[in-house]
Amino acid sequence: MAKSLGESSPLLLPSPGSALQLLRDLWVLAKARVVSLLVFTAAVGELLAPGGIQHWPAAIAGLVGIALAGGAGGVLNQIVEPELDQHMRRTHRRPLAEGRIGRHGAILYALLLLAVAVTVLWIWTNPLTLALTLLGTVGYGVVYTLYLKPSTPWNIVWGGLAGALPPLIGWTAVTGSMAALPLLLVALIFVWTPAHFWPLAIYCRRDYAKACIPMLPVTHGVDRTRREVLLYAVATWIVSLVPAFLNHDWIYGGIAWIAGAWFVGMALRLRKLPEGTEMDLYARKMFAFSITYLFLLFTALLLGKVVMAYGLL
């Protein structure tokens, strides 16, 4: 039987004879799949910034720092929530939840990731980038996890700000300053986050209820949550169009219009479906599509810049 979470060894404990299992557990513990999206949006911020390619050492350092700090935030989140993870279908196999890695070992892992991130950002970027990265890490790993998530159904709205910072961090890594475009991208991810996460919360609402976590579907019901998803989907669509007017980028604008209309259409369908298995499965489908939607928007921003830079149209 695995040791209890409170009595874990201070060392990382892989399954007997399984270094590969340890690597998998470290990957999951750092929430690498989530972090990969943060790194992607940060990379787009760097490539959109003036002179981003010329400042490639700072750009690479910025991405490494964001990845490591984001991983540290993911570890901190799981250090606080192993008991909650045990109640959730999608998280009950996580390393801390099953006791494959001890809490003390996870703390050491988070500190190592954060220390390397701070060192890289301090040496190769600038103080503004370091400050924003630490703000995002503390915002997610501490403020959201410890205070917002267990206390308010609007946790993802305010906690989502931490995950919205990477495009700005990428921009500042290569320029050392802020500008309107990266701030708009922060706003875009900020309003996208509730429309992205609440469909998953609808799908997992029974698990959240068992764990006594006040997610919106638990505290305000499915109908209210679906209405909020629709409102935030419309807000995301509107905000996503602003960069097209700011940059006179109609390639991006056209893609953002079509993709946003599809996203809002999904929210409308989710709103109309009767509660039941079909609605739950559709909510999960919308959650998955929302990730593709954000990826598409940021890819379109790069496409638009390339087209305009080389006069392809």
PDB file of C-alpha atoms in Angstrom:
ATOM      1  CA  MET A   1       0.000   0.000   0.000  1.00  0.00           C
ATOM      2  CA  ALA A   2       1.293   3.521  -0.850  1.00  0.00           C
ATOM      3  CA  LYS A   3       2.305   5.706   2.068  1.00  0.00           C
ATOM      4  CA  SER A   4      -0.193   8.250   3.274  1.00  0.00           C
ATOM      5  CA  LEU A   5       0.291  11.668   1.769  1.00  0.00           C
ATOM      6  CA  GLY A   6       1.175  13.225   5.092  1.00  0.00           C
ATOM      7  CA  GLU A   7       3.933  10.663   5.786  1.00  0.00           C
ATOM      8  CA  SER A   8       5.640  10.686   2.387  1.00  0.00           C
ATOM      9  CA  SER A   9       9.380  10.376   2.094  1.00  0.00           C
ATOM     10  CA  PRO A  10      11.218  13.619   1.268  1.00  0.00           C
ATOM     11  CA  LEU A  11      12.586  11.848  -1.806  1.00  0.00           C
ATOM     12  CA  LEU A  12      10.811  11.291  -5.091  1.00  0.00           C
ATOM     13  CA  LEU A  13       9.621   7.695  -5.044  1.00  0.00           C
ATOM     14  CA  PRO A  14       9.104   6.054  -8.438  1.00  0.00           C
ATOM     15  CA  SER A  15       7.522   2.655  -8.779  1.00  0.00           C
ATOM     16  CA  PRO A  16      10.106  -0.099  -8.108  1.00  0.00           C
ATOM     17  CA  GLY A  17      12.601  -0.325 -10.931  1.00  0.00           C
ATOM     18  CA  SER A  18      10.747   2.160 -13.124  1.00  0.00           C
ATOM     19  CA  ALA A  19      12.712   5.248 -14.093  1.00  0.00           C
ATOM     20  CA  LEU A  20      10.332   5.692 -17.015  1.00  0.00           C
ATOM     21  CA  GLN A  21       7.387   5.817 -14.616  1.00  0.00           C
ATOM     22  CA  LEU A  22       9.174   8.511 -12.615  1.00  0.00           C
ATOM     23  CA  LEU A  23       9.686  10.593 -15.746  1.00  0.00           C
ATOM     24  CA  ARG A  24       6.002  10.209 -16.610  1.00  0.00           C
ATOM     25  CA  ASP A  25       5.031  11.233 -13.091  1.00  0.00           C
ATOM     26  CA  LEU A  26       7.266  14.315 -13.193  1.00  0.00           C
ATOM     27  CA  TRP A  27       5.719  15.214 -16.558  1.00  0.00           C
ATOM     28  CA  VAL A  28       2.198  14.940 -15.150  1.00  0.00           C
ATOM     29  CA  LEU A  29       3.134  16.679 -11.912  1.00  0.00           C
ATOM     30  CA  ALA A  30       4.354  19.716 -13.868  1.00  0.00           C
ATOM     31  CA  LYS A  31       1.119  19.714 -15.926  1.00  0.00           C
ATOM     32  CA  ALA A  32       3.230  19.697 -19.063  1.00  0.00           C
ATOM     33  CA  ARG A  33       0.255  19.542 -21.442  1.00  0.00           C
ATOM     34  CA  VAL A  34      -1.218  22.721 -19.950  1.00  0.00           C
ATOM     35  CA  VAL A  35       2.191  24.378 -19.842  1.00  0.00           C
ATOM     36  CA  SER A  36       2.730  23.618 -23.526  1.00  0.00           C
ATOM     37  CA  LEU A  37      -0.201  25.896 -24.390  1.00  0.00           C
ATOM     38  CA  LEU A  38       1.254  28.645 -22.189  1.00  0.00           C
ATOM     39  CA  VAL A  39       4.619  28.306 -23.929  1.00  0.00           C
ATOM     40  CA  PHE A  40       2.952  28.413 -27.345  1.00  0.00           C
ATOM     41  CA  THR A  41       1.098  31.656 -26.587  1.00  0.00           C
ATOM     42  CA  ALA A  42       4.303  33.132 -25.163  1.00  0.00           C
ATOM     43  CA  ALA A  43       6.197  32.153 -28.332  1.00  0.00           C
ATOM     44  CA  VAL A  44       3.571  33.900 -30.434  1.00  0.00           C
ATOM     45  CA  GLY A  45       3.983  36.993 -28.256  1.00  0.00           C
ATOM     46  CA  GLU A  46       7.721  36.901 -28.954  1.00  0.00           C
ATOM     47  CA  LEU A  47       7.310  36.435 -32.695  1.00  0.00           C
ATOM     48  CA  LEU A  48       4.790  39.276 -32.919  1.00  0.00           C
ATOM     49  CA  ALA A  49       7.084  41.631 -31.026  1.00  0.00           C
ATOM     50  CA  PRO A  50       9.280  43.985 -33.088  1.00  0.00           C
ATOM     51  CA  GLY A  51      12.737  42.503 -33.455  1.00  0.00           C
ATOM     52  CA  GLY A  52      11.679  39.279 -31.781  1.00  0.00           C
ATOM     53  CA  ILE A  53      13.755  37.030 -34.032  1.00  0.00           C
ATOM     54  CA  GLN A  54      16.857  39.200 -33.674  1.00  0.00           C
ATOM     55  CA  HIS A  55      16.679  38.846 -29.883  1.00  0.00           C
ATOM     56  CA  TRP A  56      16.571  35.052 -30.034  1.00  0.00           C
ATOM     57  CA  PRO A  57      18.724  34.364 -26.908  1.00  0.00           C
ATOM     58  CA  ALA A  58      16.257  36.320 -24.767  1.00  0.00           C
ATOM     59  CA  ALA A  59      13.352  34.705 -26.614  1.00  0.00           C
ATOM     60  CA  ILE A  60      14.614  31.183 -25.906  1.00  0.00           C
ATOM     61  CA  ALA A  61      15.359  32.071 -22.288  1.00  0.00           C
ATOM     62  CA  GLY A  62      11.874  33.498 -21.935  1.00  0.00           C
ATOM     63  CA  LEU A  63      10.266  30.285 -23.183  1.00  0.00           C
ATOM     64  CA  VAL A  64      12.452  28.115 -20.956  1.00  0.00           C
ATOM     65  CA  GLY A  65      11.651  30.317 -17.969  1.00  0.00           C
ATOM     66  CA  ILE A  66       7.920  30.277 -18.658  1.00  0.00           C
ATOM     67  CA  ALA A  67       7.923  26.494 -19.102  1.00  0.00           C
ATOM     68  CA  LEU A  68       9.795  25.861 -15.858  1.00  0.00           C
ATOM     69  CA  ALA A  69       7.827  28.414 -13.836  1.00  0.00           C
ATOM     70  CA  GLY A  70       4.559  27.133 -15.273  1.00  0.00           C
ATOM     71  CA  GLY A  71       5.592  23.615 -14.307  1.00  0.00           C
ATOM     72  CA  ALA A  72       6.354  24.812 -10.785  1.00  0.00           C
ATOM     73  CA  GLY A  73       2.876  26.323 -10.600  1.00  0.00           C
ATOM     74  CA  GLY A  74       1.367  23.022 -11.710  1.00  0.00           C
ATOM     75  CA  VAL A  75       3.280  21.154  -9.013  1.00  0.00           C
ATOM     76  CA  LEU A  76       2.202  23.652  -6.347  1.00  0.00           C
ATOM     77  CA  ASN A  77      -1.401  23.182  -7.443  1.00  0.00           C
ATOM     78  CA  GLN A  78      -1.181  19.420  -6.942  1.00  0.00           C
ATOM     79  CA  ILE A  79       0.695  19.699  -3.646  1.00  0.00           C
ATOM     80  CA  VAL A  80      -2.286  21.574  -2.232  1.00  0.00           C
ATOM     81  CA  GLU A  81      -4.974  19.362  -3.799  1.00  0.00           C
ATOM     82  CA  PRO A  82      -4.085  15.637  -3.551  1.00  0.00           C
ATOM     83  CA  GLU A  83      -7.257  14.832  -1.613  1.00  0.00           C
ATOM     84  CA  LEU A  84      -9.380  16.723  -4.155  1.00  0.00           C
ATOM     85  CA  ASP A  85      -7.632  14.938  -7.023  1.00  0.00           C
ATOM     86  CA  GLN A  86      -8.559  11.615  -5.440  1.00  0.00           C
ATOM     87  CA  HIS A  87     -12.256  12.504  -5.859  1.00  0.00           C
ATOM     88  CA  MET A  88     -12.038  13.533  -9.527  1.00  0.00           C
ATOM     89  CA  ARG A  89     -12.331  11.042 -12.387  1.00  0.00           C
ATOM     90  CA  ARG A  90      -9.881  12.966 -14.535  1.00  0.00           C
ATOM     91  CA  THR A  91      -7.244  13.472 -11.804  1.00  0.00           C
ATOM     92  CA  HIS A  92      -7.406  10.482  -9.445  1.00  0.00           C
ATOM     93  CA  ARG A  93      -4.412   8.815 -11.162  1.00  0.00           C
ATOM     94  CA  ARG A  94      -2.071  11.750 -10.602  1.00  0.00           C
ATOM     95  CA  PRO A  95       1.235  10.926  -8.839  1.00  0.00           C
ATOM     96  CA  LEU A  96       0.446  12.677  -5.553  1.00  0.00           C
ATOM     97  CA  ALA A  97      -3.137  11.447  -5.479  1.00  0.00           C
ATOM     98  CA  GLU A  98      -1.960   7.830  -5.723  1.00  0.00           C
ATOM     99  CA  GLY A  99       1.065   8.333  -3.488  1.00  0.00           C
ATOM    100  CA  ARG A 100       3.663   7.444  -6.127  1.00  0.00           C
ATOM    101  CA  ILE A 101       5.462  10.704  -5.333  1.00  0.00           C
ATOM    102  CA  GLY A 102       5.679  12.101  -1.838  1.00  0.00           C
ATOM    103  CA  ARG A 103       4.560  15.591  -0.913  1.00  0.00           C
ATOM    104  CA  HIS A 104       8.016  16.586   0.299  1.00  0.00           C
ATOM    105  CA  GLY A 105       9.553  15.334  -2.915  1.00  0.00           C
ATOM    106  CA  ALA A 106       7.014  17.336  -4.908  1.00  0.00           C
ATOM    107  CA  ILE A 107       7.902  20.459  -2.936  1.00  0.00           C
ATOM    108  CA  LEU A 108      11.587  19.967  -3.752  1.00  0.00           C
ATOM    109  CA  TYR A 109      10.691  19.465  -7.420  1.00  0.00           C
ATOM    110  CA  ALA A 110       8.643  22.693  -7.488  1.00  0.00           C
ATOM    111  CA  LEU A 111      11.435  24.646  -5.800  1.00  0.00           C
ATOM    112  CA  LEU A 112      13.990  23.286  -8.275  1.00  0.00           C
ATOM    113  CA  LEU A 113      11.851  24.217 -11.283  1.00  0.00           C
ATOM    114  CA  LEU A 114      11.210  27.686  -9.899  1.00  0.00           C
ATOM    115  CA  ALA A 115      14.848  28.288  -8.965  1.00  0.00           C
ATOM    116  CA  VAL A 116      16.075  27.388 -12.453  1.00  0.00           C
ATOM    117  CA  ALA A 117      13.325  29.514 -14.024  1.00  0.00           C
ATOM    118  CA  VAL A 118      14.259  32.545 -11.946  1.00  0.00           C
ATOM    119  CA  THR A 119      17.949  32.083 -12.737  1.00  0.00           C
ATOM    120  CA  VAL A 120      17.366  31.805 -16.490  1.00  0.00           C
ATOM    121  CA  LEU A 121      15.023  34.792 -16.619  1.00  0.00           C
ATOM    122  CA  TRP A 122      17.249  36.934 -14.389  1.00  0.00           C
ATOM    123  CA  ILE A 123      20.393  36.304 -16.458  1.00  0.00           C
ATOM    124  CA  TRP A 124      19.015  36.304 -20.006  1.00  0.00           C
ATOM    125  CA  THR A 125      15.848  38.423 -20.005  1.00  0.00           C
ATOM    126  CA  ASN A 126      14.906  41.423 -17.853  1.00  0.00           C
ATOM    127  CA  PRO A 127      13.320  42.281 -14.480  1.00  0.00           C
ATOM    128  CA  LEU A 128       9.889  42.984 -16.000  1.00  0.00           C
ATOM    129  CA  THR A 129       9.719  39.520 -17.564  1.00  0.00           C
ATOM    130  CA  LEU A 130      10.835  37.904 -14.325  1.00  0.00           C
ATOM    131  CA  ALA A 131       8.253  39.847 -12.305  1.00  0.00           C
ATOM    132  CA  LEU A 132       5.401  38.940 -14.667  1.00  0.00           C
ATOM    133  CA  THR A 133       6.413  35.275 -14.681  1.00  0.00           C
ATOM    134  CA  LEU A 134       6.517  35.139 -10.882  1.00  0.00           C
ATOM    135  CA  LEU A 135       3.155  36.916 -10.778  1.00  0.00           C
ATOM    136  CA  GLY A 136       1.646  34.228 -12.978  1.00  0.00           C
ATOM    137  CA  THR A 137       3.217  31.370 -11.006  1.00  0.00           C
ATOM    138  CA  VAL A 138       2.128  32.700  -7.612  1.00  0.00           C
ATOM    139  CA  GLY A 139      -1.262  33.696  -9.016  1.00  0.00           C
ATOM    140  CA  TYR A 140      -2.021  30.157 -10.150  1.00  0.00           C
ATOM    141  CA  GLY A 141      -0.089  28.002  -7.697  1.00  0.00           C
ATOM    142  CA  VAL A 142      -0.969  29.984  -4.566  1.00  0.00           C
ATOM    143  CA  VAL A 143      -3.736  32.584  -4.992  1.00  0.00           C
ATOM    144  CA  TYR A 144      -6.010  30.517  -7.252  1.00  0.00           C
ATOM    145  CA  THR A 145      -5.322  27.122  -5.679  1.00  0.00           C
ATOM    146  CA  LEU A 146      -5.284  28.112  -2.005  1.00  0.00           C
ATOM    147  CA  TYR A 147      -7.793  30.960  -1.869  1.00  0.00           C
ATOM    148  CA  LEU A 148      -9.985  31.357  -4.947  1.00  0.00           C
ATOM    149  CA  LYS A 149     -10.798  27.768  -5.886  1.00  0.00           C
ATOM    150  CA  PRO A 150     -12.107  26.662  -2.465  1.00  0.00           C
ATOM    151  CA  SER A 151     -13.930  29.908  -1.675  1.00  0.00           C
ATOM    152  CA  THR A 152     -15.733  31.342  -4.721  1.00  0.00           C
ATOM    153  CA  PRO A 153     -17.551  29.964  -7.780  1.00  0.00           C
ATOM    154  CA  TRP A 154     -15.944  32.760  -9.806  1.00  0.00           C
ATOM    155  CA  ASN A 155     -12.497  31.320  -9.095  1.00  0.00           C
ATOM    156  CA  ILE A 156     -11.670  30.616 -12.720  1.00  0.00           C
ATOM    157  CA  VAL A 157     -12.505  34.170 -13.792  1.00  0.00           C
ATOM    158  CA  TRP A 158      -9.961  35.825 -11.534  1.00  0.00           C
ATOM    159  CA  GLY A 159      -7.584  32.893 -11.382  1.00  0.00           C
ATOM    160  CA  GLY A 160      -7.531  32.792 -15.168  1.00  0.00           C
ATOM    161  CA  LEU A 161      -5.537  36.019 -15.245  1.00  0.00           C
ATOM    162  CA  ALA A 162      -2.413  34.082 -14.273  1.00  0.00           C
ATOM    163  CA  GLY A 163      -2.755  31.859 -17.325  1.00  0.00           C
ATOM    164  CA  ALA A 164      -3.418  34.845 -19.569  1.00  0.00           C
ATOM    165  CA  LEU A 165      -0.015  36.488 -19.025  1.00  0.00           C
ATOM    166  CA  PRO A 166       2.307  34.396 -21.287  1.00  0.00           C
ATOM    167  CA  PRO A 167       1.806  36.447 -24.509  1.00  0.00           C
ATOM    168  CA  LEU A 168       2.761  39.572 -22.576  1.00  0.00           C
ATOM    169  CA  ILE A 169       5.680  37.768 -20.930  1.00  0.00           C
ATOM    170  CA  GLY A 170       6.918  36.623 -24.328  1.00  0.00           C
ATOM    171  CA  TRP A 171       6.667  40.168 -25.671  1.00  0.00           C
ATOM    172  CA  THR A 172       8.518  41.692 -22.715  1.00  0.00           C
ATOM    173  CA  ALA A 173      11.232  39.017 -22.895  1.00  0.00           C
ATOM    174  CA  VAL A 174      12.410  40.411 -26.245  1.00  0.00           C
ATOM    175  CA  THR A 175      11.432  44.082 -25.890  1.00  0.00           C
ATOM    176  CA  GLY A 176      11.620  44.840 -22.170  1.00  0.00           C
ATOM    177  CA  SER A 177       8.383  46.848 -22.406  1.00  0.00           C
ATOM    178  CA  MET A 178       4.621  46.486 -22.770  1.00  0.00           C
ATOM    179  CA  ALA A 179       2.416  47.434 -25.717  1.00  0.00           C
ATOM    180  CA  ALA A 180      -1.237  47.403 -26.761  1.00  0.00           C
ATOM    181  CA  LEU A 181      -1.157  44.162 -28.777  1.00  0.00           C
ATOM    182  CA  PRO A 182       0.157  41.818 -26.057  1.00  0.00           C
ATOM    183  CA  LEU A 183      -2.203  43.399 -23.536  1.00  0.00           C
ATOM    184  CA  LEU A 184      -5.062  42.646 -25.939  1.00  0.00           C
ATOM    185  CA  LEU A 185      -3.886  39.038 -26.114  1.00  0.00           C
ATOM    186  CA  VAL A 186      -3.922  38.878 -22.319  1.00  0.00           C
ATOM    187  CA  ALA A 187      -7.504  40.170 -22.404  1.00  0.00           C
ATOM    188  CA  LEU A 188      -8.378  37.588 -25.049  1.00  0.00           C
ATOM    189  CA  ILE A 189      -7.150  34.656 -22.961  1.00  0.00           C
ATOM    190  CA  PHE A 190      -8.740  36.170 -19.845  1.00  0.00           C
ATOM    191  CA  VAL A 191     -12.249  36.168 -21.351  1.00  0.00           C
ATOM    192  CA  TRP A 192     -11.649  32.841 -23.138  1.00  0.00           C
ATOM    193  CA  THR A 193     -10.752  31.004 -19.928  1.00  0.00           C
ATOM    194  CA  PRO A 194     -14.253  30.804 -18.353  1.00  0.00           C
ATOM    195  CA  ALA A 195     -15.806  29.763 -21.677  1.00  0.00           C
ATOM    196  CA  HIS A 196     -13.039  27.151 -21.949  1.00  0.00           C
ATOM    197  CA  PHE A 197     -13.182  25.769 -18.401  1.00  0.00           C
ATOM    198  CA  TRP A 198     -16.850  25.921 -17.382  1.00  0.00           C
ATOM    199  CA  PRO A 199     -17.947  23.312 -19.960  1.00  0.00           C
ATOM    200  CA  LEU A 200     -15.480  20.942 -18.289  1.00  0.00           C
ATOM    201  CA  ALA A 201     -16.854  21.988 -14.902  1.00  0.00           C
ATOM    202  CA  ILE A 202     -20.345  21.081 -16.159  1.00  0.00           C
ATOM    203  CA  TYR A 203     -19.086  17.666 -17.222  1.00  0.00           C
ATOM    204  CA  CYS A 204     -17.335  17.131 -13.855  1.00  0.00           C
ATOM    205  CA  ARG A 205     -19.936  18.864 -11.656  1.00  0.00           C
ATOM    206  CA  ARG A 206     -20.779  15.740  -9.645  1.00  0.00           C
ATOM    207  CA  ASP A 207     -17.131  15.201  -8.783  1.00  0.00           C
ATOM    208  CA  TYR A 208     -16.773  18.825  -7.691  1.00  0.00           C
ATOM    209  CA  ALA A 209     -19.904  18.493  -5.562  1.00  0.00           C
ATOM    210  CA  LYS A 210     -18.519  15.387  -3.824  1.00  0.00           C
ATOM    211  CA  ALA A 211     -15.252  17.208  -3.176  1.00  0.00           C
ATOM    212  CA  CYS A 212     -17.146  20.276  -1.835  1.00  0.00           C
ATOM    213  CA  ILE A 213     -15.479  22.597  -4.365  1.00  0.00           C
ATOM    214  CA  PRO A 214     -17.755  25.576  -5.171  1.00  0.00           C
ATOM    215  CA  MET A 215     -17.534  25.460  -8.941  1.00  0.00           C
ATOM    216  CA  LEU A 216     -20.234  27.454 -10.707  1.00  0.00           C
ATOM    217  CA  PRO A 217     -22.341  24.447 -11.848  1.00  0.00           C
ATOM    218  CA  VAL A 218     -22.401  23.246  -8.228  1.00  0.00           C
ATOM    219  CA  THR A 219     -23.325  26.549  -6.608  1.00  0.00           C
ATOM    220  CA  HIS A 220     -25.485  28.182  -9.299  1.00  0.00           C
ATOM    221  CA  GLY A 221     -26.659  25.220 -11.373  1.00  0.00           C
ATOM    222  CA  VAL A 222     -26.108  24.064 -14.931  1.00  0.00           C
ATOM    223  CA  ASP A 223     -28.441  26.588 -16.583  1.00  0.00           C
ATOM    224  CA  ARG A 224     -26.673  29.596 -15.050  1.00  0.00           C
ATOM    225  CA  THR A 225     -23.301  28.125 -15.987  1.00  0.00           C
ATOM    226  CA  ARG A 226     -24.349  27.564 -19.592  1.00  0.00           C
ATOM    227  CA  ARG A 227     -25.574  31.151 -19.778  1.00  0.00           C
ATOM    228  CA  GLU A 228     -22.225  32.390 -18.486  1.00  0.00           C
ATOM    229  CA  VAL A 229     -20.391  30.182 -21.001  1.00  0.00           C
ATOM    230  CA  LEU A 230     -22.372  31.796 -23.805  1.00  0.00           C
ATOM    231  CA  LEU A 231     -21.683  35.320 -22.511  1.00  0.00           C
ATOM    232  CA  TYR A 232     -17.956  34.677 -22.243  1.00  0.00           C
ATOM    233  CA  ALA A 233     -17.879  32.973 -25.656  1.00  0.00           C
ATOM    234  CA  VAL A 234     -19.432  36.091 -27.204  1.00  0.00           C
ATOM    235  CA  ALA A 235     -16.960  38.282 -25.287  1.00  0.00           C
ATOM    236  CA  THR A 236     -14.095  36.124 -26.570  1.00  0.00           C
ATOM    237  CA  TRP A 237     -15.347  36.490 -30.133  1.00  0.00           C
ATOM    238  CA  ILE A 238     -15.530  40.286 -29.803  1.00  0.00           C
ATOM    239  CA  VAL A 239     -12.113  40.667 -28.165  1.00  0.00           C
ATOM    240  CA  SER A 240     -10.542  38.313 -30.714  1.00  0.00           C
ATOM    241  CA  LEU A 241     -11.504  40.702 -33.524  1.00  0.00           C
ATOM    242  CA  VAL A 242      -9.821  43.780 -32.007  1.00  0.00           C
ATOM    243  CA  PRO A 243      -6.241  42.824 -33.070  1.00  0.00           C
ATOM    244  CA  ALA A 244      -7.453  42.691 -36.677  1.00  0.00           C
ATOM    245  CA  PHE A 245      -8.420  46.374 -36.515  1.00  0.00           C
ATOM    246  CA  LEU A 246      -5.345  47.301 -34.489  1.00  0.00           C
ATOM    247  CA  ASN A 247      -2.973  45.762 -37.062  1.00  0.00           C
ATOM    248  CA  HIS A 248      -5.206  46.073 -40.149  1.00  0.00           C
ATOM    249  CA  ASP A 249      -4.744  42.322 -40.409  1.00  0.00           C
ATOM    250  CA  TRP A 250      -7.737  41.003 -42.340  1.00  0.00           C
ATOM    251  CA  ILE A 251      -6.266  37.521 -42.782  1.00  0.00           C
ATOM    252  CA  TYR A 252      -6.342  37.075 -39.023  1.00  0.00           C
ATOM    253  CA  GLY A 253      -9.643  38.937 -38.809  1.00  0.00           C
ATOM    254  CA  GLY A 254     -11.373  36.542 -41.200  1.00  0.00           C
ATOM    255  CA  ILE A 255     -10.118  33.471 -39.348  1.00  0.00           C
ATOM    256  CA  ALA A 256     -11.042  34.990 -35.980  1.00  0.00           C
ATOM    257  CA  TRP A 257     -14.537  35.818 -37.237  1.00  0.00           C
ATOM    258  CA  ILE A 258     -15.239  32.290 -38.513  1.00  0.00           C
ATOM    259  CA  ALA A 259     -13.656  30.480 -35.562  1.00  0.00           C
ATOM    260  CA  GLY A 260     -15.393  32.766 -33.056  1.00  0.00           C
ATOM    261  CA  ALA A 261     -18.768  32.250 -34.734  1.00  0.00           C
ATOM    262  CA  TRP A 262     -18.253  28.479 -34.468  1.00  0.00           C
ATOM    263  CA  PHE A 263     -17.316  28.786 -30.780  1.00  0.00           C
ATOM    264  CA  VAL A 264     -20.394  30.884 -30.031  1.00  0.00           C
ATOM    265  CA  GLY A 265     -22.494  28.393 -31.996  1.00  0.00           C
ATOM    266  CA  MET A 266     -21.233  25.590 -29.765  1.00  0.00           C
ATOM    267  CA  ALA A 267     -22.098  27.642 -26.684  1.00  0.00           C
ATOM    268  CA  LEU A 268     -25.596  28.209 -28.057  1.00  0.00           C
ATOM    269  CA  ARG A 269     -26.089  24.491 -28.636  1.00  0.00           C
ATOM    270  CA  LEU A 270     -24.800  23.696 -25.154  1.00  0.00           C
ATOM    271  CA  ARG A 271     -27.276  26.233 -23.781  1.00  0.00           C
ATOM    272  CA  LYS A 272     -30.221  24.552 -25.524  1.00  0.00           C
ATOM    273  CA  LEU A 273     -29.483  20.891 -24.855  1.00  0.00           C
ATOM    274  CA  PRO A 274     -31.572  19.275 -22.099  1.00  0.00           C
ATOM    275  CA  GLU A 275     -29.610  18.156 -19.062  1.00  0.00           C
ATOM    276  CA  GLY A 276     -28.399  14.608 -19.406  1.00  0.00           C
ATOM    277  CA  THR A 277     -25.717  12.437 -20.924  1.00  0.00           C
ATOM    278  CA  GLU A 278     -25.823  14.136 -24.333  1.00  0.00           C
ATOM    279  CA  MET A 279     -25.295  17.555 -22.748  1.00  0.00           C
ATOM    280  CA  ASP A 280     -22.434  16.269 -20.608  1.00  0.00           C
ATOM    281  CA  LEU A 281     -20.664  14.756 -23.596  1.00  0.00           C
ATOM    282  CA  TYR A 282     -21.198  17.920 -25.629  1.00  0.00           C
ATOM    283  CA  ALA A 283     -19.793  20.030 -22.792  1.00  0.00           C
ATOM    284  CA  ARG A 284     -16.641  17.907 -22.848  1.00  0.00           C
ATOM    285  CA  LYS A 285     -16.494  18.300 -26.628  1.00  0.00           C
ATOM    286  CA  MET A 286     -16.739  22.086 -26.323  1.00  0.00           C
ATOM    287  CA  PHE A 287     -13.955  22.083 -23.737  1.00  0.00           C
ATOM    288  CA  ALA A 288     -11.699  20.178 -26.151  1.00  0.00           C
ATOM    289  CA  PHE A 289     -12.582  22.453 -29.075  1.00  0.00           C
ATOM    290  CA  SER A 290     -11.858  25.578 -27.032  1.00  0.00           C
ATOM    291  CA  ILE A 291      -8.176  24.581 -26.878  1.00  0.00           C
ATOM    292  CA  THR A 292      -8.076  24.159 -30.651  1.00  0.00           C
ATOM    293  CA  TYR A 293      -9.845  27.503 -31.001  1.00  0.00           C
ATOM    294  CA  LEU A 294      -7.198  29.375 -29.005  1.00  0.00           C
ATOM    295  CA  PHE A 295      -4.417  27.603 -30.882  1.00  0.00           C
ATOM    296  CA  LEU A 296      -6.054  28.599 -34.174  1.00  0.00           C
ATOM    297  CA  LEU A 297      -6.337  32.267 -33.182  1.00  0.00           C
ATOM    298  CA  PHE A 298      -2.685  32.558 -32.203  1.00  0.00           C
ATOM    299  CA  THR A 299      -1.547  30.683 -35.300  1.00  0.00           C
ATOM    300  CA  ALA A 300      -3.650  33.069 -37.403  1.00  0.00           C
ATOM    301  CA  LEU A 301      -1.888  36.033 -35.785  1.00  0.00           C
ATOM    302  CA  LEU A 302       1.442  34.658 -36.975  1.00  0.00           C
ATOM    303  CA  LEU A 303       0.061  33.899 -40.423  1.00  0.00           C
ATOM    304  CA  GLY A 304      -1.255  37.435 -40.748  1.00  0.00           C
ATOM    305  CA  LYS A 305       2.079  38.919 -39.755  1.00  0.00           C
ATOM    306  CA  VAL A 306       3.958  36.798 -42.289  1.00  0.00           C
ATOM    307  CA  VAL A 307       1.533  37.701 -45.077  1.00  0.00           C
ATOM    308  CA  MET A 308       1.810  41.416 -44.334  1.00  0.00           C
ATOM    309  CA  ALA A 309       5.575  41.349 -43.795  1.00  0.00           C
ATOM    310  CA  TYR A 310       6.290  39.717 -47.150  1.00  0.00           C
ATOM    311  CA  GLY A 311       3.474  41.320 -49.101  1.00  0.00           C
ATOM    312  CA  LEU A 312       2.014  37.976 -50.110  1.00  0.00           C
ATOM    313  CA  LEU A 313      -1.380  39.538 -50.726  1.00  0.00           C
TER     314      LEU A 313
END
